PDB file of C-alpha atoms in Angstrom:
ATOM      1  CA  MET A 271     166.910-174.993 -56.646  1.00  0.00           C
ATOM      2  CA  THR A 272     168.221-178.466 -57.074  1.00  0.00           C
ATOM      3  CA  SER A 273     165.955-180.177 -54.591  1.00  0.00           C
ATOM      4  CA  ALA A 274     162.263-180.104 -53.823  1.00  0.00           C
ATOM      5  CA  ALA A 275     159.636-181.940 -51.866  1.00  0.00           C
ATOM      6  CA  PRO A 276     158.196-185.161 -53.264  1.00  0.00           C
ATOM      7  CA  ALA A 277     155.392-184.686 -55.760  1.00  0.00           C
ATOM      8  CA  ARG A 278     151.941-184.611 -54.254  1.00  0.00           C
ATOM      9  CA  PRO A 279     148.438-184.008 -55.559  1.00  0.00           C
ATOM     10  CA  SER A 280     147.319-180.403 -55.559  1.00  0.00           C
ATOM     11  CA  THR A 281     144.670-179.962 -52.861  1.00  0.00           C
ATOM     12  CA  ALA A 282     143.124-177.121 -50.930  1.00  0.00           C
ATOM     13  CA  PRO A 283     145.532-176.055 -48.159  1.00  0.00           C
ATOM     14  CA  THR A 284     144.743-176.621 -44.500  1.00  0.00           C
ATOM     15  CA  ASP A 285     145.258-173.665 -42.176  1.00  0.00           C
ATOM     16  CA  LEU A 286     146.559-174.111 -38.656  1.00  0.00           C
ATOM     17  CA  VAL A 287     145.769-171.487 -36.036  1.00  0.00           C
ATOM     18  CA  VAL A 288     148.835-170.494 -34.037  1.00  0.00           C
ATOM     19  CA  LEU A 289     149.539-167.876 -31.405  1.00  0.00           C
ATOM     20  CA  VAL A 290     152.385-165.396 -31.433  1.00  0.00           C
ATOM     21  CA  ARG A 291     154.464-166.437 -28.416  1.00  0.00           C
ATOM     22  CA  GLN A 292     157.337-164.007 -28.633  1.00  0.00           C
ATOM     23  CA  LEU A 293     158.909-161.345 -30.826  1.00  0.00           C
ATOM     24  CA  ARG A 294     162.579-160.485 -30.550  1.00  0.00           C
ATOM     25  CA  TRP A 295     164.937-158.158 -32.376  1.00  0.00           C
ATOM     26  CA  GLU A 296     167.710-160.181 -34.051  1.00  0.00           C
ATOM     27  CA  SER A 297     169.384-157.241 -35.803  1.00  0.00           C
ATOM     28  CA  THR A 298     168.533-153.828 -37.163  1.00  0.00           C
ATOM     29  CA  GLY A 299     165.371-154.343 -39.179  1.00  0.00           C
ATOM     30  CA  VAL A 300     164.973-158.082 -38.462  1.00  0.00           C
ATOM     31  CA  VAL A 301     162.555-159.449 -35.879  1.00  0.00           C
ATOM     32  CA  SER A 302     162.120-163.128 -35.051  1.00  0.00           C
ATOM     33  CA  VAL A 303     158.637-164.436 -34.327  1.00  0.00           C
ATOM     34  CA  GLU A 304     157.902-167.555 -32.296  1.00  0.00           C
ATOM     35  CA  LEU A 305     154.593-169.276 -33.005  1.00  0.00           C
ATOM     36  CA  CYS A 306     152.920-172.002 -30.952  1.00  0.00           C
ATOM     37  CA  ALA A 307     149.797-174.044 -31.698  1.00  0.00           C
ATOM     38  CA  ALA A 308     146.641-172.441 -30.322  1.00  0.00           C
ATOM     39  CA  ASP A 309     145.370-175.857 -29.170  1.00  0.00           C
ATOM     40  CA  GLY A 310     148.605-176.692 -27.377  1.00  0.00           C
ATOM     41  CA  ASN A 311     149.338-179.735 -29.556  1.00  0.00           C
ATOM     42  CA  PRO A 312     152.744-180.394 -31.159  1.00  0.00           C
ATOM     43  CA  LEU A 313     153.251-178.547 -34.430  1.00  0.00           C
ATOM     44  CA  PRO A 314     153.722-180.468 -37.698  1.00  0.00           C
ATOM     45  CA  PRO A 315     157.310-181.742 -38.162  1.00  0.00           C
ATOM     46  CA  TRP A 316     159.783-180.114 -40.516  1.00  0.00           C
ATOM     47  CA  GLN A 317     163.347-180.445 -41.759  1.00  0.00           C
ATOM     48  CA  PRO A 318     166.055-177.836 -42.489  1.00  0.00           C
ATOM     49  CA  GLY A 319     165.169-175.770 -45.542  1.00  0.00           C
ATOM     50  CA  ALA A 320     161.405-175.784 -44.886  1.00  0.00           C
ATOM     51  CA  HIS A 321     159.156-172.738 -44.894  1.00  0.00           C
ATOM     52  CA  ILE A 322     155.616-171.922 -43.850  1.00  0.00           C
ATOM     53  CA  ASP A 323     152.955-169.660 -45.280  1.00  0.00           C
ATOM     54  CA  LEU A 324     152.010-166.988 -42.761  1.00  0.00           C
ATOM     55  CA  VAL A 325     148.412-165.853 -43.331  1.00  0.00           C
ATOM     56  CA  LEU A 326     148.018-162.445 -41.715  1.00  0.00           C
ATOM     57  CA  PRO A 327     144.718-160.987 -40.445  1.00  0.00           C
ATOM     58  CA  THR A 328     144.744-158.624 -43.440  1.00  0.00           C
ATOM     59  CA  GLY A 329     144.459-161.642 -45.754  1.00  0.00           C
ATOM     60  CA  ILE A 330     148.028-161.214 -47.009  1.00  0.00           C
ATOM     61  CA  THR A 331     149.999-164.476 -47.266  1.00  0.00           C
ATOM     62  CA  ARG A 332     153.798-164.519 -47.163  1.00  0.00           C
ATOM     63  CA  GLN A 333     156.350-167.343 -47.071  1.00  0.00           C
ATOM     64  CA  TYR A 334     158.981-167.418 -44.333  1.00  0.00           C
ATOM     65  CA  SER A 335     161.750-169.958 -43.738  1.00  0.00           C
ATOM     66  CA  LEU A 336     161.728-171.828 -40.442  1.00  0.00           C
ATOM     67  CA  CYS A 337     164.906-170.956 -38.558  1.00  0.00           C
ATOM     68  CA  GLY A 338     164.449-172.646 -35.184  1.00  0.00           C
ATOM     69  CA  SER A 339     165.108-176.266 -34.265  1.00  0.00           C
ATOM     70  CA  PRO A 340     163.249-179.106 -36.025  1.00  0.00           C
ATOM     71  CA  ALA A 341     163.478-181.042 -32.751  1.00  0.00           C
ATOM     72  CA  ASP A 342     161.305-178.449 -31.008  1.00  0.00           C
ATOM     73  CA  ARG A 343     157.704-179.250 -31.944  1.00  0.00           C
ATOM     74  CA  ASP A 344     156.474-176.767 -29.339  1.00  0.00           C
ATOM     75  CA  HIS A 345     157.012-173.724 -31.523  1.00  0.00           C
ATOM     76  CA  TYR A 346     158.080-172.467 -34.934  1.00  0.00           C
ATOM     77  CA  ARG A 347     160.479-169.582 -35.379  1.00  0.00           C
ATOM     78  CA  ILE A 348     160.631-167.313 -38.400  1.00  0.00           C
ATOM     79  CA  ALA A 349     162.529-164.072 -38.976  1.00  0.00           C
ATOM     80  CA  VAL A 350     161.114-161.115 -40.883  1.00  0.00           C
ATOM     81  CA  LEU A 351     163.068-158.277 -42.469  1.00  0.00           C
ATOM     82  CA  ARG A 352     161.245-154.944 -42.483  1.00  0.00           C
ATOM     83  CA  GLU A 353     161.408-154.097 -46.152  1.00  0.00           C
ATOM     84  CA  ARG A 354     161.453-150.508 -47.288  1.00  0.00           C
ATOM     85  CA  ARG A 355     159.173-151.351 -50.194  1.00  0.00           C
ATOM     86  CA  SER A 356     156.946-153.724 -48.258  1.00  0.00           C
ATOM     87  CA  ARG A 357     153.756-154.866 -49.977  1.00  0.00           C
ATOM     88  CA  GLY A 358     152.115-155.177 -46.580  1.00  0.00           C
ATOM     89  CA  GLY A 359     153.527-158.421 -45.159  1.00  0.00           C
ATOM     90  CA  SER A 360     156.711-157.410 -43.365  1.00  0.00           C
ATOM     91  CA  GLU A 361     155.216-154.054 -42.408  1.00  0.00           C
ATOM     92  CA  TYR A 362     152.287-155.748 -40.669  1.00  0.00           C
ATOM     93  CA  VAL A 363     154.563-158.152 -38.785  1.00  0.00           C
ATOM     94  CA  HIS A 364     156.751-155.315 -37.517  1.00  0.00           C
ATOM     95  CA  ALA A 365     154.055-152.743 -36.821  1.00  0.00           C
ATOM     96  CA  PHE A 366     151.092-154.782 -35.598  1.00  0.00           C
ATOM     97  CA  LEU A 367     151.949-158.380 -34.659  1.00  0.00           C
ATOM     98  CA  ARG A 368     152.038-158.839 -30.898  1.00  0.00           C
ATOM     99  CA  PRO A 369     152.372-161.720 -28.378  1.00  0.00           C
ATOM    100  CA  GLY A 370     149.126-163.595 -27.851  1.00  0.00           C
ATOM    101  CA  GLN A 371     147.745-162.660 -31.259  1.00  0.00           C
ATOM    102  CA  PRO A 372     146.294-165.526 -33.332  1.00  0.00           C
ATOM    103  CA  VAL A 373     147.412-165.977 -36.941  1.00  0.00           C
ATOM    104  CA  ARG A 374     147.137-168.805 -39.439  1.00  0.00           C
ATOM    105  CA  VAL A 375     149.920-170.809 -41.036  1.00  0.00           C
ATOM    106  CA  ARG A 376     150.098-173.399 -43.807  1.00  0.00           C
ATOM    107  CA  GLY A 377     152.787-175.988 -44.258  1.00  0.00           C
ATOM    108  CA  PRO A 378     155.579-176.668 -43.563  1.00  0.00           C
ATOM    109  CA  ARG A 379     156.736-177.159 -47.143  1.00  0.00           C
ATOM    110  CA  ASN A 380     160.295-177.849 -48.272  1.00  0.00           C
ATOM    111  CA  ASN A 381     161.705-176.945 -51.693  1.00  0.00           C
ATOM    112  CA  PHE A 382     165.244-176.562 -50.331  1.00  0.00           C
ATOM    113  CA  GLY A 383     165.885-180.030 -48.941  1.00  0.00           C
ATOM    114  CA  PHE A 384     169.069-180.621 -46.983  1.00  0.00           C
ATOM    115  CA  GLU A 385     170.732-183.607 -48.663  1.00  0.00           C
ATOM    116  CA  PRO A 386     173.591-185.825 -47.388  1.00  0.00           C
ATOM    117  CA  ALA A 387     177.088-184.744 -48.433  1.00  0.00           C
ATOM    118  CA  ASP A 388     180.705-185.235 -47.404  1.00  0.00           C
ATOM    119  CA  SER A 389     180.938-181.549 -46.486  1.00  0.00           C
ATOM    120  CA  TYR A 390     178.947-178.346 -46.874  1.00  0.00           C
ATOM    121  CA  LEU A 391     179.613-174.808 -48.017  1.00  0.00           C
ATOM    122  CA  PHE A 392     176.860-172.420 -46.932  1.00  0.00           C
ATOM    123  CA  ILE A 393     176.534-168.964 -48.489  1.00  0.00           C
ATOM    124  CA  ALA A 394     173.993-166.532 -47.060  1.00  0.00           C
ATOM    125  CA  GLY A 395     173.189-162.931 -47.861  1.00  0.00           C
ATOM    126  CA  GLY A 396     171.086-160.822 -45.497  1.00  0.00           C
ATOM    127  CA  ILE A 397     167.815-162.460 -44.480  1.00  0.00           C
ATOM    128  CA  GLY A 398     168.930-165.480 -46.539  1.00  0.00           C
ATOM    129  CA  ILE A 399     170.572-166.731 -43.337  1.00  0.00           C
ATOM    130  CA  THR A 400     167.165-168.015 -42.152  1.00  0.00           C
ATOM    131  CA  PRO A 401     166.978-171.353 -44.047  1.00  0.00           C
ATOM    132  CA  ILE A 402     170.746-171.811 -43.679  1.00  0.00           C
ATOM    133  CA  LEU A 403     170.742-171.608 -39.868  1.00  0.00           C
ATOM    134  CA  PRO A 404     169.001-174.984 -39.277  1.00  0.00           C
ATOM    135  CA  MET A 405     171.279-176.574 -41.875  1.00  0.00           C
ATOM    136  CA  VAL A 406     174.346-175.376 -40.002  1.00  0.00           C
ATOM    137  CA  ARG A 407     172.976-176.913 -36.820  1.00  0.00           C
ATOM    138  CA  ARG A 408     172.148-180.198 -38.569  1.00  0.00           C
ATOM    139  CA  ALA A 409     175.624-180.439 -40.131  1.00  0.00           C
ATOM    140  CA  GLU A 410     177.117-179.786 -36.692  1.00  0.00           C
ATOM    141  CA  GLU A 411     174.946-182.506 -35.129  1.00  0.00           C
ATOM    142  CA  LEU A 412     176.005-184.968 -37.832  1.00  0.00           C
ATOM    143  CA  GLY A 413     179.683-184.144 -37.389  1.00  0.00           C
ATOM    144  CA  VAL A 414     180.011-183.269 -41.096  1.00  0.00           C
ATOM    145  CA  PRO A 415     182.563-180.554 -41.988  1.00  0.00           C
ATOM    146  CA  TRP A 416     180.995-177.235 -42.982  1.00  0.00           C
ATOM    147  CA  ARG A 417     181.795-173.578 -43.569  1.00  0.00           C
ATOM    148  CA  LEU A 418     179.575-170.509 -43.779  1.00  0.00           C
ATOM    149  CA  ALA A 419     180.173-167.278 -45.673  1.00  0.00           C
ATOM    150  CA  TYR A 420     177.600-164.740 -44.472  1.00  0.00           C
ATOM    151  CA  GLY A 421     177.270-161.278 -45.933  1.00  0.00           C
ATOM    152  CA  GLY A 422     175.146-158.226 -45.200  1.00  0.00           C
ATOM    153  CA  ARG A 423     175.071-154.463 -45.582  1.00  0.00           C
ATOM    154  CA  THR A 424     176.437-153.859 -42.066  1.00  0.00           C
ATOM    155  CA  ALA A 425     177.225-156.065 -39.082  1.00  0.00           C
ATOM    156  CA  GLY A 426     174.275-154.480 -37.301  1.00  0.00           C
ATOM    157  CA  SER A 427     171.895-155.612 -40.047  1.00  0.00           C
ATOM    158  CA  MET A 428     173.022-159.270 -39.926  1.00  0.00           C
ATOM    159  CA  ALA A 429     170.661-161.436 -37.869  1.00  0.00           C
ATOM    160  CA  PHE A 430     171.605-164.288 -35.501  1.00  0.00           C
ATOM    161  CA  LEU A 431     175.258-163.317 -35.108  1.00  0.00           C
ATOM    162  CA  GLY A 432     175.016-164.237 -31.426  1.00  0.00           C
ATOM    163  CA  GLU A 433     173.937-167.787 -32.274  1.00  0.00           C
ATOM    164  CA  LEU A 434     176.668-168.143 -34.873  1.00  0.00           C
ATOM    165  CA  ARG A 435     179.486-167.043 -32.555  1.00  0.00           C
ATOM    166  CA  GLU A 436     179.692-170.501 -30.989  1.00  0.00           C
ATOM    167  CA  TYR A 437     180.951-171.887 -34.302  1.00  0.00           C
ATOM    168  CA  ARG A 438     183.937-169.524 -34.324  1.00  0.00           C
ATOM    169  CA  ASP A 439     186.338-170.053 -37.218  1.00  0.00           C
ATOM    170  CA  ARG A 440     183.825-171.932 -39.388  1.00  0.00           C
ATOM    171  CA  VAL A 441     181.842-168.737 -39.922  1.00  0.00           C
ATOM    172  CA  TRP A 442     183.216-165.927 -42.097  1.00  0.00           C
ATOM    173  CA  LEU A 443     181.321-162.631 -41.789  1.00  0.00           C
ATOM    174  CA  HIS A 444     181.358-160.144 -44.656  1.00  0.00           C
ATOM    175  CA  PRO A 445     179.572-156.896 -43.731  1.00  0.00           C
ATOM    176  CA  SER A 446     179.976-154.997 -46.992  1.00  0.00           C
ATOM    177  CA  ASP A 447     180.564-151.596 -45.346  1.00  0.00           C
ATOM    178  CA  ARG A 448     183.717-152.993 -43.709  1.00  0.00           C
ATOM    179  CA  ALA A 449     184.863-156.081 -45.570  1.00  0.00           C
ATOM    180  CA  GLY A 450     183.232-155.738 -48.977  1.00  0.00           C
ATOM    181  CA  ARG A 451     181.127-158.416 -50.607  1.00  0.00           C
ATOM    182  CA  ILE A 452     181.617-162.141 -50.135  1.00  0.00           C
ATOM    183  CA  PRO A 453     184.724-163.070 -52.192  1.00  0.00           C
ATOM    184  CA  LEU A 454     183.030-165.835 -54.144  1.00  0.00           C
ATOM    185  CA  GLY A 455     186.154-166.547 -56.166  1.00  0.00           C
ATOM    186  CA  GLU A 456     188.016-167.560 -53.023  1.00  0.00           C
ATOM    187  CA  TRP A 457     185.207-169.911 -52.066  1.00  0.00           C
ATOM    188  CA  LEU A 458     184.246-171.348 -55.427  1.00  0.00           C
ATOM    189  CA  ASP A 459     187.189-171.193 -57.827  1.00  0.00           C
ATOM    190  CA  HIS A 460     188.332-174.705 -56.896  1.00  0.00           C
ATOM    191  CA  PRO A 461     185.598-177.393 -56.981  1.00  0.00           C
ATOM    192  CA  GLU A 462     185.541-179.838 -54.097  1.00  0.00           C
ATOM    193  CA  ASP A 463     184.316-183.391 -54.675  1.00  0.00           C
ATOM    194  CA  GLY A 464     181.533-184.355 -52.296  1.00  0.00           C
ATOM    195  CA  THR A 465     180.862-180.789 -51.128  1.00  0.00           C
ATOM    196  CA  ALA A 466     177.309-179.457 -51.382  1.00  0.00           C
ATOM    197  CA  ILE A 467     176.796-175.704 -51.746  1.00  0.00           C
ATOM    198  CA  TYR A 468     173.663-174.227 -50.174  1.00  0.00           C
ATOM    199  CA  ALA A 469     173.016-170.565 -50.915  1.00  0.00           C
ATOM    200  CA  CYS A 470     170.186-168.175 -50.141  1.00  0.00           C
ATOM    201  CA  GLY A 471     169.978-164.402 -50.385  1.00  0.00           C
ATOM    202  CA  PRO A 472     169.201-161.551 -52.759  1.00  0.00           C
ATOM    203  CA  GLU A 473     169.059-162.245 -56.475  1.00  0.00           C
ATOM    204  CA  PRO A 474     172.387-160.549 -57.387  1.00  0.00           C
ATOM    205  CA  LEU A 475     174.199-162.808 -54.918  1.00  0.00           C
ATOM    206  CA  LEU A 476     172.498-165.954 -56.211  1.00  0.00           C
ATOM    207  CA  ARG A 477     173.280-165.078 -59.832  1.00  0.00           C
ATOM    208  CA  ALA A 478     176.905-164.526 -58.863  1.00  0.00           C
ATOM    209  CA  VAL A 479     177.023-167.857 -57.011  1.00  0.00           C
ATOM    210  CA  GLU A 480     175.515-169.675 -59.997  1.00  0.00           C
ATOM    211  CA  SER A 481     178.133-168.173 -62.265  1.00  0.00           C
ATOM    212  CA  ALA A 482     181.055-168.815 -59.902  1.00  0.00           C
ATOM    213  CA  ALA A 483     180.001-172.439 -59.287  1.00  0.00           C
ATOM    214  CA  ALA A 484     179.192-173.298 -62.909  1.00  0.00           C
ATOM    215  CA  HIS A 485     182.273-175.546 -63.147  1.00  0.00           C
ATOM    216  CA  TRP A 486     181.377-177.584 -60.053  1.00  0.00           C
ATOM    217  CA  ALA A 487     179.957-181.085 -60.450  1.00  0.00           C
ATOM    218  CA  PRO A 488     176.272-181.232 -61.460  1.00  0.00           C
ATOM    219  CA  GLY A 489     174.025-181.314 -58.416  1.00  0.00           C
ATOM    220  CA  SER A 490     176.526-179.563 -56.144  1.00  0.00           C
ATOM    221  CA  LEU A 491     174.651-176.276 -56.018  1.00  0.00           C
ATOM    222  CA  HIS A 492     171.384-175.788 -54.134  1.00  0.00           C
ATOM    223  CA  LEU A 493     169.680-172.386 -54.199  1.00  0.00           C
ATOM    224  CA  GLU A 494     166.588-170.893 -52.648  1.00  0.00           C
ATOM    225  CA  ARG A 495     165.042-167.734 -53.996  1.00  0.00           C
ATOM    226  CA  PHE A 496     162.614-165.556 -52.091  1.00  0.00           C
ATOM    227  CA  ARG A 497     161.353-163.993 -55.312  1.00  0.00           C
ATOM    228  CA  ALA A 498     161.120-165.084 -58.914  1.00  0.00           C
ATOM    229  CA  ARG A 499     164.053-164.307 -61.176  1.00  0.00           C
ATOM    230  CA  PRO A 500     163.511-161.612 -63.794  1.00  0.00           C
ATOM    231  CA  LYS A 501     162.563-163.400 -66.994  1.00  0.00           C
ATOM    232  CA  PRO A 502     161.927-162.337 -70.575  1.00  0.00           C
ATOM    233  CA  GLU A 503     158.316-162.236 -71.651  1.00  0.00           C
ATOM    234  CA  LEU A 504     157.395-165.469 -73.386  1.00  0.00           C
ATOM    235  CA  PRO A 505     154.534-166.003 -75.823  1.00  0.00           C
ATOM    236  CA  ASN A 506     151.545-167.860 -74.397  1.00  0.00           C
ATOM    237  CA  SER A 507     149.172-170.153 -76.248  1.00  0.00           C
ATOM    238  CA  GLU A 508     145.825-171.614 -75.282  1.00  0.00           C
ATOM    239  CA  PHE A 509     145.805-175.286 -74.281  1.00  0.00           C
ATOM    240  CA  GLU A 510     143.686-177.821 -72.446  1.00  0.00           C
ATOM    241  CA  VAL A 511     144.234-179.414 -69.051  1.00  0.00           C
ATOM    242  CA  GLU A 512     142.661-182.795 -68.396  1.00  0.00           C
ATOM    243  CA  CYS A 513     142.100-183.204 -64.645  1.00  0.00           C
ATOM    244  CA  ALA A 514     142.423-186.965 -64.196  1.00  0.00           C
ATOM    245  CA  ARG A 515     140.951-187.312 -60.717  1.00  0.00           C
ATOM    246  CA  SER A 516     138.160-184.809 -61.280  1.00  0.00           C
ATOM    247  CA  HIS A 517     137.223-186.210 -64.736  1.00  0.00           C
ATOM    248  CA  ARG A 518     137.071-182.709 -66.178  1.00  0.00           C
ATOM    249  CA  THR A 519     138.880-180.850 -68.946  1.00  0.00           C
ATOM    250  CA  VAL A 520     139.543-177.125 -68.594  1.00  0.00           C
ATOM    251  CA  THR A 521     140.718-174.717 -71.275  1.00  0.00           C
ATOM    252  CA  VAL A 522     143.590-172.457 -70.206  1.00  0.00           C
ATOM    253  CA  PRO A 523     143.466-169.221 -72.220  1.00  0.00           C
ATOM    254  CA  ALA A 524     146.664-167.526 -73.325  1.00  0.00           C
ATOM    255  CA  ASP A 525     146.139-164.711 -70.820  1.00  0.00           C
ATOM    256  CA  ARG A 526     145.507-166.898 -67.748  1.00  0.00           C
ATOM    257  CA  SER A 527     147.632-169.286 -65.709  1.00  0.00           C
ATOM    258  CA  VAL A 528     146.739-172.932 -65.212  1.00  0.00           C
ATOM    259  CA  LEU A 529     146.087-172.166 -61.550  1.00  0.00           C
ATOM    260  CA  ASP A 530     143.725-169.307 -62.352  1.00  0.00           C
ATOM    261  CA  ALA A 531     141.842-171.356 -64.935  1.00  0.00           C
ATOM    262  CA  LEU A 532     141.399-174.323 -62.591  1.00  0.00           C
ATOM    263  CA  GLU A 533     140.338-172.081 -59.727  1.00  0.00           C
ATOM    264  CA  GLY A 534     137.817-170.423 -62.017  1.00  0.00           C
ATOM    265  CA  ALA A 535     136.424-173.853 -62.866  1.00  0.00           C
ATOM    266  CA  GLY A 536     135.915-174.603 -59.175  1.00  0.00           C
ATOM    267  CA  LEU A 537     138.579-177.309 -58.924  1.00  0.00           C
ATOM    268  CA  PRO A 538     140.466-178.008 -55.643  1.00  0.00           C
ATOM    269  CA  VAL A 539     143.841-176.385 -56.277  1.00  0.00           C
ATOM    270  CA  ALA A 540     146.166-174.515 -53.942  1.00  0.00           C
ATOM    271  CA  GLY A 541     148.265-171.447 -54.668  1.00  0.00           C
ATOM    272  CA  SER A 542     150.121-168.797 -52.708  1.00  0.00           C
ATOM    273  CA  CYS A 543     153.046-166.830 -54.200  1.00  0.00           C
ATOM    274  CA  ARG A 544     151.880-167.085 -57.840  1.00  0.00           C
ATOM    275  CA  GLU A 545     155.504-166.493 -58.862  1.00  0.00           C
ATOM    276  CA  GLY A 546     156.839-170.057 -59.001  1.00  0.00           C
ATOM    277  CA  VAL A 547     158.957-169.895 -55.861  1.00  0.00           C
ATOM    278  CA  CYS A 548     156.940-171.218 -52.894  1.00  0.00           C
ATOM    279  CA  GLY A 549     155.893-174.669 -54.140  1.00  0.00           C
ATOM    280  CA  THR A 550     152.292-174.546 -52.911  1.00  0.00           C
ATOM    281  CA  CYS A 551     150.814-175.383 -56.310  1.00  0.00           C
ATOM    282  CA  GLU A 552     153.089-178.359 -57.067  1.00  0.00           C
ATOM    283  CA  THR A 553     151.134-180.795 -59.244  1.00  0.00           C
ATOM    284  CA  ARG A 554     151.941-184.215 -60.691  1.00  0.00           C
ATOM    285  CA  VAL A 555     152.015-184.432 -64.497  1.00  0.00           C
ATOM    286  CA  LEU A 556     150.410-187.566 -65.926  1.00  0.00           C
ATOM    287  CA  GLY A 557     150.564-186.715 -69.611  1.00  0.00           C
ATOM    288  CA  GLY A 558     151.921-184.064 -71.950  1.00  0.00           C
ATOM    289  CA  THR A 559     155.040-181.932 -71.697  1.00  0.00           C
ATOM    290  CA  PRO A 560     155.090-178.994 -69.276  1.00  0.00           C
ATOM    291  CA  GLU A 561     156.838-175.741 -70.112  1.00  0.00           C
ATOM    292  CA  HIS A 562     158.577-174.972 -66.835  1.00  0.00           C
ATOM    293  CA  ARG A 563     158.786-171.336 -65.753  1.00  0.00           C
ATOM    294  CA  ASP A 564     159.341-171.797 -62.026  1.00  0.00           C
ATOM    295  CA  ASP A 565     162.410-171.114 -59.874  1.00  0.00           C
ATOM    296  CA  ILE A 566     162.269-174.399 -57.955  1.00  0.00           C
ATOM    297  CA  LEU A 567     163.023-177.399 -60.164  1.00  0.00           C
ATOM    298  CA  SER A 568     166.530-178.407 -61.175  1.00  0.00           C
ATOM    299  CA  GLY A 569     167.518-179.125 -64.765  1.00  0.00           C
ATOM    300  CA  PRO A 570     167.106-182.920 -64.440  1.00  0.00           C
ATOM    301  CA  GLU A 571     163.738-182.454 -62.714  1.00  0.00           C
ATOM    302  CA  ARG A 572     162.557-180.241 -65.562  1.00  0.00           C
ATOM    303  CA  GLU A 573     163.650-182.820 -68.117  1.00  0.00           C
ATOM    304  CA  ALA A 574     161.804-185.555 -66.247  1.00  0.00           C
ATOM    305  CA  GLY A 575     158.563-183.584 -66.606  1.00  0.00           C
ATOM    306  CA  GLU A 576     156.908-185.439 -63.734  1.00  0.00           C
ATOM    307  CA  ARG A 577     155.655-182.371 -61.887  1.00  0.00           C
ATOM    308  CA  MET A 578     155.073-178.700 -62.427  1.00  0.00           C
ATOM    309  CA  PHE A 579     154.071-175.528 -60.627  1.00  0.00           C
ATOM    310  CA  ILE A 580     150.817-174.440 -62.157  1.00  0.00           C
ATOM    311  CA  CYS A 581     150.919-170.798 -61.049  1.00  0.00           C
ATOM    312  CA  VAL A 582     153.503-169.976 -63.734  1.00  0.00           C
ATOM    313  CA  SER A 583     154.319-173.032 -65.872  1.00  0.00           C
ATOM    314  CA  ARG A 584     152.381-173.909 -68.996  1.00  0.00           C
ATOM    315  CA  SER A 585     152.213-176.592 -71.689  1.00  0.00           C
ATOM    316  CA  CYS A 586     154.524-177.225 -74.622  1.00  0.00           C
ATOM    317  CA  GLY A 587     151.664-178.826 -76.527  1.00  0.00           C
ATOM    318  CA  PRO A 588     147.898-178.580 -76.920  1.00  0.00           C
ATOM    319  CA  LYS A 589     147.114-180.695 -73.851  1.00  0.00           C
ATOM    320  CA  LEU A 590     148.357-181.616 -70.381  1.00  0.00           C
ATOM    321  CA  THR A 591     146.976-184.299 -68.084  1.00  0.00           C
ATOM    322  CA  LEU A 592     147.359-183.464 -64.390  1.00  0.00           C
ATOM    323  CA  ASP A 593     146.711-185.343 -61.172  1.00  0.00           C
ATOM    324  CA  ILE A 594     143.902-183.065 -60.035  1.00  0.00           C
TER     325      ILE A 594
END
């Protein structure tokens, strides 16, 4: 990603109890879920690109992009793909979640911020349409030129086609069983000054977009990943973390993450995905040099070394000082 939420101290997350208001099929295998506050109050505000943590009654926590309207504080909308190899999250939503049922959410949190640009090129694959949908609406509201290339296995598997029809010739659909994959060369071979690219989808698509857009101006490309990229195994060393606000120093063994070590020491830290993609554990760095292993920060943000995601990232030296 090339954008993320402002740095904030790592604190224990606050859960909000919401009620399932409605479930609706959006395509084969994709159901949208509307959530409203159990107390009837307006929900916390959000901007395009934001996601929430959905805490299911089983204790499983999953991150889902908000795909409704930020102007509607009465309810949140998420969309959930029923995954064939579900680890319990999507399967529970599809099989057991019902209107009127209470669940907990955390957030919203935004690691995929929608930044001003002269024009936008949106690229979505499958369920990756969810964070893109509010961006399309925002660009339309602003009167900024935009285009969307949206791919999926089949037209029947592609969610929200009904909502996208109103945009007509600005939306190009690429169901792979009929039209093949998104022709990224046609979209990305010629860089466009002032155009921001926002892409979300499966890892093969995002890798292909990164490669095809490598010659665009720095900062043009914005990606959101639902899962961590495959990475080579890196050697780990033991180091110390000085927790500035807690006035404590904790040793992080080679076989434990910073998050695990701080949790084990009873310090107030938050974590969710533990893969470096959701942003829950974002922590401000006050001293030392972090070794970034997340899939959120851009190159310049990594070089700045002002914040890190403690579920996966480590230290380049013997000590880090964190705002904890």
